[in-house]
Amino acid sequence: MSKEVVISGMSIISSLGLSLEENWNNIVAGKSGVKNITHFDPSTLATRVAAEVPPEFEELSRQYIKKRAGSQMTRVTRMCVTAAKIAVADSGIDFNQVDRTRCSVIMGVVNTGNSSIEKDTTPQNTVFKTMTNSMPAWISLEYELMGPNFAVNTACASSAYAIAFGYEMVKNGQSDIVIVGGADSIINFEEIEGFNALYALSIANEPAGQASKPFSLDRDGFVIGEGAGVLVLESKEHALARNAPIYAEIAGCAITSEGYNIMAPMKDGVGMAKTIELAIINAGVQKNEIGYINAHGTSTELNDRYETMAIKQVFGDLAKQVPVSSSKSMLGHTIGAAGAIEAIITALSLKNGILPPTINYLKPDPDLDLDYVPNKSRAADIRVALSNSFGFGGHNATLVFRKYQG
Amino acid sequence: MAKITDEIRKEVKEIVYSFFAEECEADIVQINENTSIINDLDGDSLMFLELIEIFKKKYSLDIELKVIGKYAVKHPVSTIGQLIDMQLLIIEHENHLLELDH
């Protein structure tokens, strides 16, 4: 018999803050975390802005990770482990009181950030800093968890995939608790130069805070962000038995592959639409129940056009009644962390009854005519919400969340 | 093969204590010969290797890691005192370490 799956702990580390509360308050206020790059000298690059995690992260990290272990991690791995420890504390789990063989870890990891900006890499720690399973491994080591522990790489959809796998493991009774999420930090010369070569990044450097403008007519590419998002998924019965806080339920999901192009989404958003449709069916909800979509919304020409077309294909006449917003307008594109961070924002939207805005929506694109929650957050008592993630390589994921009526 | 003097014994002890205090962010006065490397200090097996490298350089030791590995399998180390004793044996016997078991 399948189990109901709830979220009992969450945390975000991003350019907009180091705690869940700080992030949520800044998101609701419509603030931008995009600034001039400070991690390295970007003066020779076309793109010179990014959404960097504040430097206070280093002090926060030292509170959660011992020096010895920290020396074997990259900055982004420390972000992931720090976020995981905050999420676990938020959930109130005492791992001495649960069956550790039924506790698992799945992290979306695109890379471990052992790049030119990483400090103190030595022959002794190169392997640990580079191995792509390091994030889930360190988390399972921290709590001595003995359920499955692994990394998923599906590019920008990685942590949404991690949530989908975690959801299935709890739903099917394989695990009672799964710590899921992801972290990413690719704000370095090589990655930005590479994405510039693909014309994928915004080069609207002035003013930095307006560079990411999803669904706008003058959108010119995404802005790289860094950060981590971690959720504690748990069976509802397990969470209730220990009086855990419950943020929202996960009602269902879909993951698909487009088999089409290494970079571009399938024409007219057909693959995206198929994923959204399958997720709605999987969740067993009606389309008219869906009160909000947290879009992938990258601020690229193709994604925003095709995602809009996909939503129209799925929702038909209802499409313009469903608010759609992009958190990337504020946080930039956090790549491997994006799916998890945006899932958390979606869960908080349900819990708090507030839809986060799409900021920098100053020039509407006449072809993109949905309700993008322009520039200001909005109160709305919603019951069901979706979060989309689409990655280079044709990796699509849609997660369906339901308000917890406890 | 070096003769272990009181001076070397003292020096090895000081290096080991300082290393673990620094790496494990532990108070050096709380460390003693019975301190468990894993349970009390949250240390790891790599620290043993790092210490070997330190002593190899300091005393210009002729010792292969596989020799230490074979010896350590039969003589596992879990406390600071056992680790110091092992390091002293390595310094004293170098590549002849395994002959101690014959």
Short mmCIF file of C-alpha atoms in Angstrom, two decimals, chain B:
data_model
loop_
_atom_site.label_atom_id
_atom_site.label_comp_id
_atom_site.label_asym_id
_atom_site.label_seq_id
_atom_site.Cartn_x
_atom_site.Cartn_y
_atom_site.Cartn_z
CA MET B 1 66.94 1.88 11.76
CA ALA B 2 66.93 4.55 14.40
CA LYS B 3 67.32 4.07 18.11
CA ILE B 4 64.31 5.51 19.90
CA THR B 5 65.58 7.97 22.46
CA ASP B 6 63.52 9.79 25.07
CA GLU B 7 63.89 12.88 22.95
CA ILE B 8 62.35 11.19 19.87
CA ARG B 9 59.61 9.66 22.00
CA LYS B 10 58.77 13.12 23.38
CA GLU B 11 58.90 14.72 19.95
CA VAL B 12 56.61 12.10 18.36
CA LYS B 13 54.12 12.46 21.18
CA GLU B 14 54.06 16.24 20.83
CA ILE B 15 53.58 16.07 17.06
CA VAL B 16 50.76 13.53 17.35
CA TYR B 17 48.96 15.45 20.09
CA SER B 18 49.29 18.77 18.23
CA PHE B 19 48.17 17.22 14.95
CA PHE B 20 44.98 15.79 16.41
CA ALA B 21 44.25 18.92 18.43
CA GLU B 22 44.56 21.04 15.29
CA GLU B 23 42.77 18.77 12.82
CA CYS B 24 39.98 17.72 15.15
CA GLU B 25 39.58 21.12 16.83
CA ALA B 26 40.13 19.42 20.18
CA ASP B 27 41.58 20.85 23.37
CA ILE B 28 45.08 19.38 23.58
CA VAL B 29 44.85 18.99 27.36
CA GLN B 30 41.86 16.68 26.88
CA ILE B 31 43.90 14.29 24.72
CA ASN B 32 45.67 11.39 26.42
CA GLU B 33 47.00 7.96 25.51
CA ASN B 34 43.58 6.34 25.95
CA THR B 35 41.76 8.85 23.74
CA SER B 36 39.91 7.05 20.94
CA ILE B 37 40.76 8.55 17.55
CA ILE B 38 37.39 7.74 16.03
CA ASN B 39 34.99 7.87 18.97
CA ASP B 40 36.49 10.71 21.01
CA LEU B 41 38.12 12.88 18.34
CA ASP B 42 35.93 12.13 15.32
CA GLY B 43 39.13 11.42 13.41
CA ASP B 44 39.58 9.32 10.29
CA SER B 45 41.99 6.78 8.85
CA LEU B 46 43.57 9.30 6.51
CA MET B 47 45.04 11.09 9.50
CA PHE B 48 47.22 8.06 10.13
CA LEU B 49 48.58 8.35 6.60
CA GLU B 50 49.16 12.08 6.95
CA LEU B 51 51.14 11.50 10.14
CA ILE B 52 53.25 8.86 8.41
CA GLU B 53 54.10 11.42 5.72
CA ILE B 54 55.07 13.93 8.41
CA PHE B 55 57.39 11.44 10.13
CA LYS B 56 58.81 10.14 6.84
CA LYS B 57 59.99 13.65 6.04
CA LYS B 58 61.10 14.50 9.56
CA TYR B 59 63.22 11.39 10.09
CA SER B 60 64.03 10.61 6.42
CA LEU B 61 62.44 7.19 6.77
CA ASP B 62 62.80 4.39 4.26
CA ILE B 63 59.37 2.83 4.58
CA GLU B 64 56.84 1.64 2.03
CA LEU B 65 53.17 2.20 2.70
CA LYS B 66 52.34 -1.43 1.89
CA VAL B 67 54.63 -2.54 4.73
CA ILE B 68 52.77 -0.34 7.17
CA GLY B 69 49.46 -1.54 5.74
CA LYS B 70 50.33 -5.21 6.27
CA TYR B 71 51.50 -4.52 9.81
CA ALA B 72 48.45 -2.40 10.66
CA VAL B 73 46.05 -5.15 9.56
CA LYS B 74 47.51 -7.40 12.26
CA HIS B 75 47.97 -4.61 14.79
CA PRO B 76 45.01 -2.25 14.49
CA VAL B 77 45.27 1.15 16.09
CA SER B 78 42.36 2.84 17.83
CA THR B 79 43.84 5.07 20.55
CA ILE B 80 46.35 7.88 20.55
CA GLY B 81 48.73 5.78 22.65
CA GLN B 82 48.59 2.88 20.21
CA LEU B 83 49.18 5.26 17.32
CA ILE B 84 52.25 6.75 18.98
CA ASP B 85 53.63 3.27 19.66
CA MET B 86 53.06 2.34 16.02
CA GLN B 87 54.79 5.49 14.78
CA LEU B 88 57.77 4.78 17.04
CA LEU B 89 58.01 1.23 15.66
CA ILE B 90 57.90 2.59 12.11
CA ILE B 91 60.68 5.07 12.91
CA GLU B 92 62.73 2.36 14.59
CA HIS B 93 62.27 -0.47 12.08
CA GLU B 94 61.29 1.21 8.82
CA ASN B 95 60.96 -1.42 6.06
CA HIS B 96 61.89 -4.17 8.53
CA LEU B 97 58.67 -3.60 10.44
CA LEU B 98 57.11 -6.91 9.40
CA GLU B 99 60.06 -8.83 10.82
CA LEU B 100 58.69 -8.02 14.28
CA ASP B 101 55.98 -10.60 13.67
CA HIS B 102 58.40 -13.40 12.90
#
